[in-house]
Amino acid sequence: ASLKIQDGCNNNCSYCAIHMARGFSVSLPVEDAVKRVVELEAKGIEEIVITPVNILQYKSEYNGQIYNFSKLLKLLLEATKNVMFRISSLYPEIVDDEFCNVIKDERVCPHFHISVQSGSNKILKLMNRTYERDAVEKACKLIRTVKKNPFIACDIITGFPCETDEDFEQTLDLCENCQFTWIHIFPFSERKGTVAINLKNKVPQEISKIRCNILTKWAVQQKIKYIESLKGCTR
C-alpha cells in the first residue's frame, strides 16, 4: 500500500514545474498518518510505501511538537508491529543522525532513492537545488553505516543547459563514488514557465542522449552486481 504524507513544494528549482502545478508544501497530519498505517496493518498489508513530493518539507504539529519526517517514521514504527516501511524518495539533506537512528530498524526496507540530478556543483546551482554534491556523498555514507548492503538509487538529468563534458564527468564520478545501485535518468526537457527555459548554452539533444546512454549502461551493470550480491539471501 502507498501512504502519501506530503504534496507540493516550497522550492523553486529552475527546471521544475511542480511548485506551479501543485502549490506550496502540504503535509498529512501526524494523527491521520498513524491512523492509516494502523488500519492498513490490521487489513493484512505487509509493506507500506511512504510517498512525498519533497520529504524534507514534511511538517506537522502533534502533541505540542513539530514533527519532521524522521519523527513521523519513528512514531509509525512504534504504532505498528509487523508491517514494513519503504521510503519512495529522499532529499540528501534529510539524511542525518536522527534519520539514521530511525531507519536502522529492520522494518524499514534497505531501499533508498535520492534526488540528485547532477554531480556538478555548477549545474546544481543553475538548477537552484538546495545542496551540493558533498551532501549526496555524505548521505550515502551515513545510510551504509546503519543498513547492510542497501539499495541506493538516484535521479540524474543529462543535458541541462550549460552542462559541459567536464560537468558530466563530475556526475559520473559522483555516481561511482556513491556506488549507486540504479539511476533514473532523464534527458533535460523544457517546461513552460520555468527559469531553465531562458538559460543560454543549450545542450543538443543528441549529446544529452549520448550522456543518458553512458549512464544507463553503467547503471545496468551496477544493478546486476547488486542482484548477484543477494544470492543466497532470504530477506
N, CA and C of each residue as an Amber inpcrd file, in Angstrom:
protein
   705
   0.8460000  -1.1860000   0.0000000   0.0000000   0.0000000   0.0000000
   0.8790000   1.2340000   0.0000000   0.3220000   2.3370000  -0.4990000
   1.0440000   3.6040000  -0.5010000   0.3970000   4.5710000   0.4920000
   1.2300000   5.3750000   1.1280000   0.7500000   6.4040000   2.0370000
   1.3750000   7.7260000   1.6300000   0.5730000   8.6250000   1.0910000
   1.0720000   9.9210000   0.6640000   1.0490000  10.8710000   1.8550000
   2.2340000  11.2990000   2.3030000   2.3160000  12.1230000   3.5040000
   2.5340000  13.6070000   3.2090000   2.8580000  13.9280000   1.9550000
   3.1770000  15.3300000   1.6510000   2.9930000  15.5810000   0.1670000
   2.5610000  16.7900000  -0.1870000   2.3980000  17.1630000  -1.5930000
   2.8430000  18.6170000  -1.7550000   3.0970000  19.0080000  -2.9930000
   3.5420000  20.3700000  -3.2590000   5.0010000  20.5730000  -2.8820000
   5.5050000  21.7960000  -3.1420000   6.9190000  22.0670000  -2.8590000
   7.1330000  23.5720000  -2.7110000   7.9330000  23.9290000  -1.7090000
   8.2580000  25.3430000  -1.4870000   9.5130000  25.7810000  -2.2290000
  10.2000000  24.8280000  -2.8560000  11.4050000  25.1630000  -3.6100000
  11.0260000  25.7360000  -4.9710000  12.0450000  26.2320000  -5.6600000
  11.8160000  26.7910000  -6.9940000  12.9540000  26.3540000  -7.9050000
  13.0860000  25.0400000  -8.0760000  14.1410000  24.5190000  -8.9490000
  13.9070000  25.0290000 -10.3670000  14.9700000  25.4000000 -11.0280000
  14.8420000  26.1370000 -12.2840000  14.2560000  25.3220000 -13.4350000
  14.2410000  23.9940000 -13.3160000  13.7260000  23.1400000 -14.3910000
  12.3420000  22.5830000 -14.0760000  11.8490000  22.8070000 -12.8570000
  10.7000000  22.0560000 -12.3550000   9.4320000  22.8980000 -12.3000000
   8.3100000  22.2850000 -12.6700000   7.0170000  22.9800000 -12.6600000
   6.1060000  22.4880000 -11.5400000   6.6170000  21.6200000 -10.6650000
   5.7730000  21.0590000  -9.6050000   5.2060000  22.1490000  -8.7120000
   6.0510000  23.1130000  -8.3260000   5.5710000  24.1540000  -7.4110000
   4.4810000  25.0110000  -8.0540000   4.4750000  25.0710000  -9.3970000
   3.4250000  25.8150000 -10.0930000   2.1520000  24.9910000 -10.2110000
   2.3150000  23.6870000 -10.4330000   1.1640000  22.8150000 -10.6460000
   0.4860000  22.3990000  -9.3480000   1.3030000  22.2100000  -8.2780000
   0.7480000  21.6640000  -7.0360000   0.7470000  22.6390000  -5.8710000
   1.4080000  23.7760000  -6.0430000   1.3920000  24.7730000  -4.9840000
   2.4030000  24.5070000  -3.8840000   2.2260000  25.2110000  -2.7740000
   3.1480000  25.0910000  -1.6490000   2.9820000  23.7490000  -0.9450000
   3.9860000  23.4220000  -0.1370000   4.0060000  22.1470000   0.5750000
   2.8250000  22.0130000   1.5410000   2.1880000  20.8470000   1.4890000
   1.1000000  20.4990000   2.4120000   1.3940000  19.1120000   2.9710000
   1.2950000  18.9650000   4.2970000   1.6350000  17.6960000   4.9460000
   0.4100000  17.0210000   5.5570000   0.3810000  15.7000000   5.4920000
  -0.6670000  14.9170000   6.1390000  -0.4640000  14.9990000   7.6550000
  -1.4810000  15.3460000   8.4160000  -1.3260000  15.4190000   9.8670000
  -0.8150000  14.1020000  10.4560000  -0.0130000  14.1970000  11.4740000
   0.5730000  13.0140000  12.1050000  -0.4990000  12.0150000  12.5160000
  -1.5560000  12.4930000  13.1820000  -2.5850000  11.5730000  13.6750000
  -3.2660000  10.8170000  12.5330000  -3.4270000  11.4720000  11.3760000
  -4.0170000  10.7920000  10.2180000  -3.0830000   9.7210000   9.6710000
  -1.7780000  10.0360000   9.6230000  -0.7980000   9.0650000   9.1350000
  -0.7670000   7.8310000  10.0270000  -0.7720000   8.0430000  11.3290000
  -0.7540000   6.9180000  12.2740000  -2.0140000   6.0730000  12.1220000
  -3.1570000   6.7310000  12.0490000  -4.4230000   6.0100000  11.9170000
  -4.4290000   5.1420000  10.6570000  -3.9260000   5.6880000   9.5690000
  -3.9530000   4.9470000   8.2930000  -3.0260000   3.7360000   8.3200000
  -1.8230000   3.8810000   8.8780000  -0.9110000   2.7310000   8.8840000
  -1.4220000   1.6370000   9.8140000  -2.0380000   2.0250000  10.9250000
  -2.6170000   1.0320000  11.8420000  -3.7430000   0.2730000  11.1440000
  -4.5770000   0.9860000  10.4140000  -5.6730000   0.3450000   9.6800000
  -5.1450000  -0.5730000   8.5900000  -4.1010000  -0.1370000   7.8750000
  -3.5390000  -0.9560000   6.8010000  -2.9220000  -2.2350000   7.3510000
  -2.2170000  -2.1220000   8.4690000  -1.6310000  -3.3270000   9.0660000
  -2.7250000  -4.2920000   9.5120000  -3.8160000  -3.7570000  10.0770000
  -4.9250000  -4.5970000  10.5280000  -5.5850000  -5.3460000   9.3720000
  -5.4930000  -4.7630000   8.1610000  -6.0660000  -5.4150000   6.9760000
  -5.1220000  -6.4410000   6.3620000  -3.9500000  -6.6030000   6.9420000
  -3.0170000  -7.6030000   6.4420000  -1.9710000  -7.0890000   5.4860000
  -1.9120000  -5.7690000   5.2970000  -0.8760000  -5.1930000   4.4370000
   0.4930000  -5.4510000   5.0630000   1.4390000  -5.9300000   4.2560000
   2.7630000  -6.2800000   4.7710000   3.8020000  -5.1980000   4.5440000
   3.5370000  -4.2900000   3.6080000   4.5060000  -3.2250000   3.3300000
   3.7720000  -1.9460000   2.9300000   4.2220000  -0.8290000   3.4830000
   3.6570000   0.4690000   3.1500000   4.7500000   1.3420000   2.5490000
   4.4960000   1.8830000   1.3680000   5.4370000   2.7870000   0.7100000
   5.0500000   4.2170000   1.0580000   5.9560000   4.9330000   1.7020000
   5.7000000   6.3150000   2.0870000   6.1030000   7.2240000   0.9270000
   5.1380000   7.9820000   0.4070000   5.3830000   8.7760000  -0.7950000
   5.1780000  10.2660000  -0.5360000   6.2200000  11.0620000  -0.6610000
   6.1120000  12.5170000  -0.6130000   6.5130000  13.1070000  -1.9720000
   6.3100000  14.3950000  -2.1540000   6.9170000  15.1210000  -3.2660000
   8.2830000  15.6320000  -2.8190000   8.3120000  16.2660000  -1.6470000
   9.5660000  16.7340000  -1.0610000   9.5570000  16.3550000   0.4150000
  10.1700000  15.2300000   0.7240000  10.1360000  14.6640000   2.0720000
  10.7660000  15.5940000   3.1020000  11.6740000  16.4360000   2.6360000
  12.3610000  17.3660000   3.5290000  11.4000000  18.4090000   4.0900000
  10.2770000  18.6330000   3.3960000   9.3360000  19.6620000   3.8080000
   8.1420000  19.1230000   4.5820000   8.2150000  17.8350000   4.9570000
   7.1290000  17.3120000   5.7990000   7.1840000  18.0120000   7.1540000
   6.0360000  18.5270000   7.5980000   5.9650000  19.2070000   8.8920000
   4.5330000  19.1340000   9.4040000   4.3780000  18.6670000  10.6420000
   3.0560000  18.5840000  11.2330000   3.1600000  18.7050000  12.7480000
   2.2430000  19.4440000  13.3470000   2.2380000  19.5960000  14.8050000
   1.4840000  18.4400000  15.4440000   2.0710000  17.8900000  16.4940000
   1.4600000  16.7370000  17.1620000   1.8960000  16.7250000  18.6240000
   0.9390000  16.6850000  19.5220000   1.2180000  16.6810000  20.9670000
   2.1460000  17.8230000  21.3830000   1.9170000  18.9830000  20.7890000
   2.6920000  20.1520000  21.1690000   4.0840000  20.2200000  20.5720000
   4.3940000  19.3010000  19.6530000   5.7060000  19.2960000  19.0000000
   5.5380000  19.3890000  17.4870000   6.5820000  19.8960000  16.8350000
   6.6090000  19.9040000  15.3810000   7.3410000  18.6390000  14.9190000
   6.6480000  17.8440000  14.1350000   7.2050000  16.5830000  13.6560000
   7.7580000  16.7470000  12.2430000   9.0180000  16.3330000  12.0640000
   9.5760000  16.2040000  10.7240000   9.3780000  14.7590000  10.2870000
   9.9560000  14.3880000   9.1420000   9.7230000  13.0330000   8.6580000
  10.3320000  11.9740000   9.5750000  11.5200000  12.2260000  10.0940000
  12.1740000  11.2380000  10.9510000  11.3380000  10.9480000  12.1880000
  10.7910000  11.9800000  12.7960000   9.9420000  11.7890000  13.9770000
   8.6660000  11.0470000  13.6080000   8.1150000  11.3670000  12.4330000
   6.9080000  10.6750000  11.9810000   7.1800000   9.1890000  11.7860000
   8.2560000   8.8520000  11.0970000   8.5610000   7.4470000  10.8240000
   8.7800000   6.6790000  12.1280000   9.4420000   7.2910000  13.0770000
   9.6560000   6.6550000  14.3850000   8.3220000   6.3420000  15.0500000
   7.3880000   7.2870000  14.9710000   6.0690000   7.0880000  15.5600000
   5.2920000   5.9840000  14.8320000   5.4200000   5.9390000  13.5080000
   4.7340000   4.8920000  12.7380000   5.2670000   3.5050000  13.1000000
   6.5590000   3.4040000  13.3370000   7.1460000   2.1290000  13.7620000
   6.6400000   1.7320000  15.1460000   6.5310000   2.7070000  16.0220000
   6.0670000   2.4300000  17.3900000   4.5920000   2.0390000  17.4170000
   3.8230000   2.5370000  16.4460000   2.3820000   2.2830000  16.4160000
   2.0230000   0.9600000  15.7420000   2.9870000   0.2960000  15.1390000
   2.7540000  -0.9540000  14.4150000   3.6960000  -2.0420000  14.9160000
   3.4480000  -3.2750000  14.4740000   4.2490000  -4.4030000  14.9590000
   5.0180000  -5.1280000  13.8630000   4.3900000  -5.3280000  12.7220000
   4.9960000  -6.1880000  11.7010000   5.1730000  -5.5510000  10.3330000
   4.3690000  -4.5590000  10.0040000   4.3890000  -4.0020000   8.6580000
   5.7500000  -3.3640000   8.3520000   6.2120000  -3.5710000   7.1170000
   7.4630000  -2.9710000   6.6510000   7.1690000  -1.5870000   6.0660000
   8.1560000  -0.6990000   6.1590000   8.0260000   0.6310000   5.5740000
   9.1120000   0.8430000   4.5310000   8.7020000   1.3720000   3.3830000
   9.6370000   1.7060000   2.3140000   9.5010000   3.1960000   2.0070000
  10.6250000   3.8850000   1.8880000  10.6130000   5.3200000   1.5890000
  10.8070000   5.4940000   0.0870000   9.8780000   6.1830000  -0.5640000
   9.9330000   6.2400000  -2.0260000  11.0530000   7.1310000  -2.5430000
  11.3020000   8.2760000  -1.8960000  12.3600000   9.1660000  -2.3820000
  12.8480000  10.0730000  -1.2630000  14.1080000  10.5080000  -1.3830000
  14.7480000  11.3170000  -0.3480000  15.4410000  12.5230000  -0.9480000
  15.5380000  13.5720000  -0.1630000  16.4780000  14.6480000  -0.4540000
  17.7080000  14.3820000   0.4030000  18.9010000  14.5960000  -0.1090000
  20.1040000  14.2280000   0.6520000  20.2150000  14.9060000   2.0100000
  19.6930000  16.1340000   2.1410000  19.8360000  16.8690000   3.4010000
  19.0830000  16.2220000   4.5640000  18.1050000  15.3600000   4.2590000
  17.3230000  14.7600000   5.3290000  18.0920000  13.6550000   6.0580000
  19.1430000  13.1590000   5.4140000  19.9050000  12.0440000   5.9860000
  20.8840000  12.5920000   7.0220000  20.4800000  12.5170000   8.2830000
  21.3290000  12.9570000   9.3820000  21.2980000  11.8880000  10.4700000
  21.8590000  12.1720000  11.6250000  21.9120000  11.1730000  12.6980000
  20.5150000  10.7670000  13.1610000  19.6070000  11.7350000  13.2490000
  18.2370000  11.4200000  13.6700000  17.5790000  10.4610000  12.6830000
  17.7170000  10.7510000  11.3990000  17.1450000   9.9080000  10.3580000
  17.7330000   8.4900000  10.4150000  19.0500000   8.4120000  10.5530000
  19.7200000   7.1100000  10.5640000  19.3460000   6.2770000  11.7840000
  19.1350000   6.9240000  12.9200000  18.7250000   6.1980000  14.1210000
  17.3620000   5.5480000  13.9490000  16.5220000   6.1410000  13.0810000
  15.1970000   5.5790000  12.8330000  15.2550000   4.4700000  11.7840000
  15.9570000   4.7060000  10.6930000  15.9420000   3.7280000   9.5840000
  16.7310000   2.4580000   9.8940000  17.5040000   2.4500000  10.9840000
  18.2270000   1.2200000  11.3230000  17.2820000   0.1180000  11.7790000
  16.0330000   0.4910000  12.0720000  15.0160000  -0.5070000  12.4030000
  14.8680000  -1.4930000  11.2420000  14.8010000  -2.7740000  11.5340000
  14.7270000  -3.7990000  10.4840000  13.4490000  -3.7130000   9.6680000
  12.4470000  -3.0190000  10.1720000  11.2010000  -2.8970000   9.4140000
  11.2140000  -1.7400000   8.4210000  12.3160000  -1.0300000   8.3620000
  12.4980000  -0.0310000   7.3030000  13.2980000  -0.6920000   6.1930000
  12.7000000  -0.8080000   5.0180000  13.3600000  -1.5010000   3.9030000
  14.6920000  -0.8320000   3.5560000  15.7130000  -1.6360000   3.2360000
  17.0270000  -1.0770000   2.8750000  17.0510000  -0.5750000   1.4360000
  16.0620000   0.2320000   1.1070000  15.8870000   0.7630000  -0.2510000
  15.7380000   2.2770000  -0.1640000  16.6260000   2.9990000  -0.8450000
  16.6220000   4.4570000  -0.7470000  16.8540000   5.0680000  -2.1270000
  16.0200000   6.0330000  -2.4710000  16.1390000   6.7000000  -3.7620000
  16.3760000   8.1820000  -3.4960000  17.5470000   8.6680000  -3.8670000
  17.9420000  10.0360000  -3.5530000  17.7930000  10.9380000  -4.7710000
  17.1630000  12.0700000  -4.5650000  17.0300000  13.0610000  -5.6300000
  18.3560000  13.8050000  -5.7660000  19.0960000  13.5450000  -6.8470000
  20.4480000  14.0940000  -7.0180000  20.5050000  15.1080000  -8.1620000
  20.1800000  14.6640000  -9.3710000  20.0980000  15.4690000 -10.6020000
  21.4340000  15.7400000 -11.2820000  22.4970000  16.0120000 -10.5330000
  23.8010000  16.2660000 -11.1570000  24.9000000  16.1130000 -10.1140000
  26.1040000  15.7830000 -10.5940000  27.2580000  15.7060000  -9.7100000
  28.1280000  16.9440000  -9.8000000  27.7010000  17.9140000 -10.5820000
  28.4440000  19.1630000 -10.7520000  27.8190000  20.2540000  -9.8960000
  28.6030000  20.8430000  -9.0150000  28.0810000  21.9330000  -8.1870000
  27.6350000  23.1260000  -9.0290000  28.3180000  23.3290000 -10.1450000
  27.9300000  24.4260000 -11.0350000  26.5210000  24.2030000 -11.5720000
  26.2470000  22.9940000 -12.0200000  24.9310000  22.6730000 -12.5660000
  23.8720000  22.6650000 -11.4610000  24.2170000  22.1300000 -10.3000000
  23.2640000  22.1340000  -9.1860000  22.8550000  23.5550000  -8.8210000
  23.8000000  24.4740000  -8.8890000  23.4920000  25.8810000  -8.6070000
  22.5670000  26.4550000  -9.6730000  22.8440000  26.1400000 -10.9440000
  21.9830000  26.6110000 -12.0220000  20.5830000  26.0050000 -11.9220000
  20.5110000  24.7990000 -11.3900000  19.2160000  24.1420000 -11.1810000
  18.4650000  24.7250000  -9.9820000  19.1780000  25.5240000  -9.1930000
  18.6250000  26.0880000  -7.9540000  18.2900000  24.9970000  -6.9450000
  19.1400000  23.9780000  -6.9060000  18.9890000  22.9320000  -5.8990000
  19.4910000  23.4580000  -4.5540000  19.0990000  22.7910000  -3.4890000
  19.3870000  23.3050000  -2.1490000  20.6010000  22.6430000  -1.5000000
  21.4030000  21.9180000  -2.2700000  22.5390000  21.1760000  -1.7290000
  23.6480000  21.1320000  -2.7670000  24.8300000  20.6740000  -2.3430000
  25.9330000  20.4120000  -3.2640000  26.2670000  18.9220000  -3.2280000
  27.1920000  18.5000000  -4.0720000  27.4700000  17.0660000  -4.2150000
  27.9770000  16.4410000  -2.9170000  28.6490000  17.2190000  -2.0720000
  29.1410000  16.6880000  -0.8020000  28.0090000  16.1340000   0.0530000
  26.8520000  16.7840000  -0.0040000  25.7030000  16.3300000   0.7790000
  25.2190000  14.9650000   0.3070000  25.3100000  14.7170000  -0.9960000
  24.9080000  13.4290000  -1.5560000  25.8650000  12.3300000  -1.0950000
  27.1590000  12.5960000  -1.1780000  28.1530000  11.6130000  -0.7480000
  28.0090000  11.3130000   0.7360000  27.7840000  12.3510000   1.5350000
  27.6070000  12.1660000   2.9750000  26.3790000  11.3160000   3.2720000
  25.2830000  11.5740000   2.5520000  24.0390000  10.8270000   2.7660000
  24.2460000   9.3370000   2.5000000  24.9070000   9.0190000   1.4050000
  25.1480000   7.6100000   1.0620000  26.0100000   6.9220000   2.1130000
  27.0350000   7.6140000   2.5770000  27.9150000   7.0440000   3.6030000
  27.1600000   6.7940000   4.9040000  26.3300000   7.7490000   5.3000000
  25.5780000   7.6000000   6.5400000  24.5930000   6.4420000   6.4660000
  23.8980000   6.3210000   5.3330000  22.9380000   5.2170000   5.1750000
  23.6440000   3.8790000   5.3190000  24.8240000   3.7750000   4.7440000
  25.5560000   2.4980000   4.7920000  26.1140000   2.1820000   6.1790000
  26.1440000   3.1640000   7.0690000  26.5920000   2.8720000   8.4420000
  25.5100000   2.1590000   9.2450000  24.2490000   2.2590000   8.8180000
  23.1610000   1.6440000   9.5920000  22.3860000   0.5910000   8.8070000
  22.6190000   0.4830000   7.5120000  21.9420000  -0.5190000   6.7040000
  22.9710000  -1.3800000   5.9690000  22.8460000  -2.6810000   6.1060000
  23.7600000  -3.5950000   5.4350000  23.3700000  -3.7610000   3.9690000
  24.3090000  -3.5050000   3.0800000  24.1060000  -3.6850000   1.6420000
  22.8060000  -3.0500000   1.1450000  22.6010000  -1.7660000   1.3810000
  21.3510000  -1.1260000   0.9520000  21.3140000  -0.8960000  -0.5570000
  20.1110000  -0.8490000  -1.0830000  19.8850000  -0.4800000  -2.4850000
  19.7240000   1.0440000  -2.5000000  20.7020000   1.7420000  -3.0700000
  20.6430000   3.2030000  -3.1260000  20.6290000   3.6480000  -4.5820000
  19.5310000   4.2420000  -4.9850000  19.3710000   4.7260000  -6.3640000
  19.3020000   6.2460000  -6.3630000  19.2510000   6.8310000  -7.5570000
  19.1750000   8.2930000  -7.6420000  18.5240000   8.7230000  -8.9530000
  18.2020000  10.0060000  -9.0230000  17.7380000  10.6410000 -10.2610000
  18.8770000  11.4780000 -10.8320000  19.0270000  11.4450000 -12.1430000
  20.0130000  12.2920000 -12.8200000  19.3730000  12.8940000 -14.0710000
  19.5990000  14.1820000 -14.2940000  19.1890000  14.8490000 -15.5260000
  20.4390000  15.0900000 -16.3720000  20.4160000  14.6380000 -17.6110000
  21.5350000  14.9020000 -18.5140000  21.1690000  16.0340000 -19.4770000
  22.1980000  16.7670000 -19.9140000  21.9830000  17.7930000 -20.9230000
  21.3210000  19.0490000 -20.4200000  21.4460000  19.3120000 -19.1140000
  20.9130000  20.5750000 -18.6020000  21.7060000  21.7210000 -19.2430000
  21.0600000  22.8580000 -19.5120000  21.7830000  23.9770000 -20.1370000
  23.0880000  24.2950000 -19.4090000  24.1260000  24.4930000 -20.1920000
  25.4870000  24.8020000 -19.7000000  26.2540000  23.5710000 -19.2180000
  25.6560000  22.3710000 -19.2930000  26.3790000  21.1740000 -18.8700000
  27.4620000  20.8350000 -19.8970000  28.7140000  20.9130000 -19.4800000
  29.8440000  20.5920000 -20.3500000  30.2410000  19.1300000 -20.1540000
  31.2050000  18.6910000 -20.9610000  31.7320000  17.3360000 -20.7790000
  32.3200000  17.1740000 -19.3780000  32.9750000  18.2290000 -18.9050000
  33.5610000  18.1770000 -17.5560000  32.4860000  18.0400000 -16.4850000
  31.3820000  18.7480000 -16.6510000  30.2710000  18.6340000 -15.6930000
  29.7120000  17.2180000 -15.6870000  29.5700000  16.6490000 -16.8650000
  29.0530000  15.2840000 -16.9530000  30.0230000  14.2900000 -16.3280000
  31.3080000  14.5020000 -16.5110000  32.3100000  13.6320000 -15.8810000
  32.1950000  13.7100000 -14.3570000  31.8880000  14.8910000 -13.8490000
  31.7000000  15.0340000 -12.4040000  30.4850000  14.2510000 -11.9300000
  29.4550000  14.1920000 -12.7690000  28.2810000  13.3870000 -12.4290000
  28.6350000  11.9080000 -12.4130000  29.3710000  11.4500000 -13.4200000
  29.8310000  10.0640000 -13.4320000  30.6640000   9.7500000 -12.1980000
  31.5360000  10.6800000 -11.8570000  32.4060000  10.4950000 -10.6970000
  31.5840000  10.3760000  -9.4090000  30.5620000  11.1960000  -9.2710000
  29.7080000  11.1310000  -8.0900000  28.9990000   9.7840000  -8.0170000
  28.4810000   9.3180000  -9.1470000  27.7830000   8.0290000  -9.1750000
  28.7110000   6.8950000  -8.7570000  29.9490000   6.9550000  -9.2270000
  30.9200000   5.9260000  -8.8790000  31.3230000   6.0160000  -7.4100000
  31.5160000   7.2390000  -6.9210000  31.8810000   7.4200000  -5.5170000
  30.7810000   6.9120000  -4.5840000  29.5370000   7.1660000  -4.9610000
  28.4050000   6.7460000  -4.1340000  27.9840000   5.3030000  -4.3910000
  28.5090000   4.7370000  -5.4910000  28.1610000   3.3620000  -5.8630000
  26.6470000   3.1490000  -5.8800000  25.9730000   4.0250000  -6.6200000
  24.5320000   3.8700000  -6.7570000  24.2030000   2.5280000  -7.4000000
  23.1190000   1.9440000  -6.9390000  22.7000000   0.6470000  -7.4600000
  21.8800000   0.7830000  -8.7330000  21.2560000   1.9270000  -8.8860000
  20.4440000   2.1790000 -10.0860000  20.3010000   3.6780000 -10.2550000
  20.0410000   4.1120000 -11.4880000  19.8480000   5.5330000 -11.7680000
  18.6120000   5.7110000 -12.6460000  17.7120000   6.5820000 -12.2340000
  16.6210000   7.0240000 -13.1040000  17.1590000   8.2190000 -13.8780000
  17.3070000   8.0830000 -15.1790000  17.9860000   9.0900000 -15.9840000
  16.9910000   9.7760000 -16.9110000  17.0420000  11.0890000 -16.9220000
  16.1210000  11.8710000 -17.7410000  16.9020000  12.8780000 -18.5760000
  16.8280000  12.8000000 -19.9000000  17.3800000  13.8870000 -20.7120000
  16.5960000  15.1620000 -20.4150000  17.2770000  16.2710000 -20.2910000
  16.6090000  17.5360000 -19.9570000  15.5420000  17.8850000 -20.9840000
  14.3770000  18.3010000 -20.4770000  13.3040000  18.8010000 -21.3520000
  12.7250000  20.0580000 -20.7220000  12.4150000  21.0300000 -21.5390000
  11.9440000  22.3190000 -21.0420000  10.4980000  22.2540000 -20.5850000
  10.2100000  23.0460000 -19.5550000   8.8460000  23.1940000 -19.0450000
   8.4740000  24.6690000 -19.0740000   7.3030000  24.9790000 -19.6190000
   6.8560000  26.3690000 -19.7140000   6.7910000  27.0130000 -18.3250000
   7.2510000  28.2490000 -18.2590000   7.1840000  28.9910000 -17.0140000
   8.3650000  28.7980000 -16.0850000   9.2980000  27.8940000 -16.4490000
  10.4570000  27.6570000 -15.5960000  11.6340000  28.5310000 -16.0230000
  12.5350000  28.7770000 -15.0920000  13.7010000  29.6210000 -15.3470000
  14.6140000  29.0060000 -16.3940000  14.7130000  27.6840000 -16.3910000
  15.6610000  26.9980000 -17.2660000  15.3970000  27.2370000 -18.7460000
  14.1710000  27.5740000 -19.0840000  13.8420000  27.8430000 -20.4890000
  14.6930000  28.9880000 -21.0290000  14.9850000  29.9540000 -20.1720000
  15.7060000  31.1490000 -20.6160000  17.2210000  31.0510000 -20.4690000
  17.7070000  29.9180000 -19.9770000  19.1540000  29.7510000 -19.8590000
  19.7780000  29.5610000 -21.2370000  20.9510000  30.1440000 -21.4130000
  21.6420000  30.0000000 -22.6890000  22.5250000  28.7480000 -22.6750000
  23.3100000  28.5720000 -23.7450000  24.1910000  27.4080000 -23.8800000
  23.4210000  26.1000000 -23.7540000  22.3790000  25.9900000 -24.5740000
  21.5950000  24.7580000 -24.6020000  22.4600000  23.5900000 -25.0630000
  22.2090000  22.4200000 -24.5010000  22.9290000  21.2140000 -24.8920000
  22.1060000  20.4840000 -25.9490000  22.6900000  20.1770000 -27.1120000
  21.9520000  19.4600000 -28.1580000  21.3810000  18.1410000 -27.6400000
  20.1920000  17.7960000 -28.1020000  19.5400000  16.5720000 -27.6600000
  20.3870000  15.3290000 -27.9380000  21.1400000  15.3770000 -29.0670000
  21.9720000  14.2150000 -29.3910000  23.0100000  13.9660000 -28.3000000
  23.6160000  15.0410000 -27.7900000  24.6210000  14.9130000 -26.7330000
  23.9570000  14.4720000 -25.4350000  22.8090000  15.0410000 -25.1470000
  22.0720000  14.6620000 -23.9450000  21.7470000  13.1760000 -23.9460000
  21.3440000  12.6550000 -25.1070000  21.0000000  11.2290000 -25.2100000
  22.2320000  10.3490000 -25.0900000  23.3580000  10.8100000 -25.6400000
  24.6060000  10.0440000 -25.5180000  24.9930000   9.9210000 -24.0410000
  24.9160000  11.0270000 -23.3260000  25.2340000  11.0030000 -21.8970000
  24.2550000  10.1140000 -21.1330000  23.0090000  10.1580000 -21.5320000
  21.9930000   9.3040000 -20.9230000  22.3340000   7.8280000 -21.1360000
  22.7600000   7.4820000 -22.3360000  23.1080000   6.0950000 -22.6500000
  24.3310000   5.6260000 -21.8660000  25.2990000   6.5220000 -21.6950000
  26.5010000   6.1740000 -20.9290000  26.1220000   5.8410000 -19.4890000
  25.2950000   6.6750000 -18.8930000  24.8610000   6.4340000 -17.5210000
  24.0100000   5.1700000 -17.4120000  23.1630000   4.9400000 -18.4070000
  22.2950000   3.7610000 -18.3790000  23.1100000   2.4760000 -18.3890000
  24.1220000   2.4140000 -19.2530000  24.9770000   1.2180000 -19.3170000
  25.6700000   0.9780000 -17.9790000  26.1260000   2.0590000 -17.3610000
  26.7890000   1.9420000 -16.0610000  25.8000000   1.4510000 -15.0080000
  24.5890000   2.0150000 -15.0260000  23.5800000   1.6620000 -14.0340000
  23.1400000   0.2040000 -14.1640000  23.0220000  -0.2770000 -15.3810000
  22.6270000  -1.6790000 -15.6020000  23.6500000  -2.6160000 -14.9650000
  24.9240000  -2.3310000 -15.1600000  25.9710000  -3.1620000 -14.5630000
  25.9180000  -3.0920000 -13.0390000  25.6300000  -1.9190000 -12.5130000
  25.5290000  -1.7740000 -11.0580000  24.3650000  -2.5980000 -10.5010000
  23.2500000  -2.5980000 -11.2110000  22.0860000  -3.3510000 -10.7440000
  22.3400000  -4.8480000 -10.7970000  23.0310000  -5.2860000 -11.8530000
  23.3750000  -6.7090000 -11.9670000  24.2820000  -7.1220000 -10.8070000
  25.2670000  -6.2850000 -10.4920000  26.1800000  -6.5780000  -9.3830000
  25.4130000  -6.6800000  -8.0670000  24.4480000  -5.7930000  -7.8990000
  23.6840000  -5.8110000  -6.6550000  22.8470000  -7.0850000  -6.5450000
  22.2000000  -7.4480000  -7.6370000  21.3840000  -8.6690000  -7.6380000
  22.2540000  -9.8800000  -7.3110000  23.4330000  -9.9350000  -7.9120000
  24.3400000 -11.0570000  -7.6480000  24.7960000 -11.0880000  -6.1930000
  24.9030000  -9.9010000  -5.5890000  25.3380000  -9.8540000  -4.1840000
  24.2970000 -10.4070000  -3.2440000  23.0650000 -10.5830000  -3.7290000
  21.9810000 -11.0650000  -2.8840000  21.7480000 -12.5850000  -3.0040000
  22.5190000 -13.2340000  -3.8250000  22.3510000 -14.6720000  -3.9790000
  22.5370000 -15.3690000  -2.6320000  21.5820000 -16.2170000  -2.2910000
  21.6660000 -16.9370000  -1.0280000  20.9460000 -16.2440000   0.1150000
  20.5570000 -14.9740000  -0.0950000  19.8530000 -14.2330000   0.9570000
  18.3710000 -14.6320000   0.9640000  17.7880000 -14.6150000   2.1390000
  16.3610000 -14.9260000   2.2520000  15.5370000 -13.6840000   2.4990000
  16.2270000 -12.5600000   2.8160000  15.4860000 -11.3110000   3.0390000
  16.3810000 -10.1290000   2.7240000
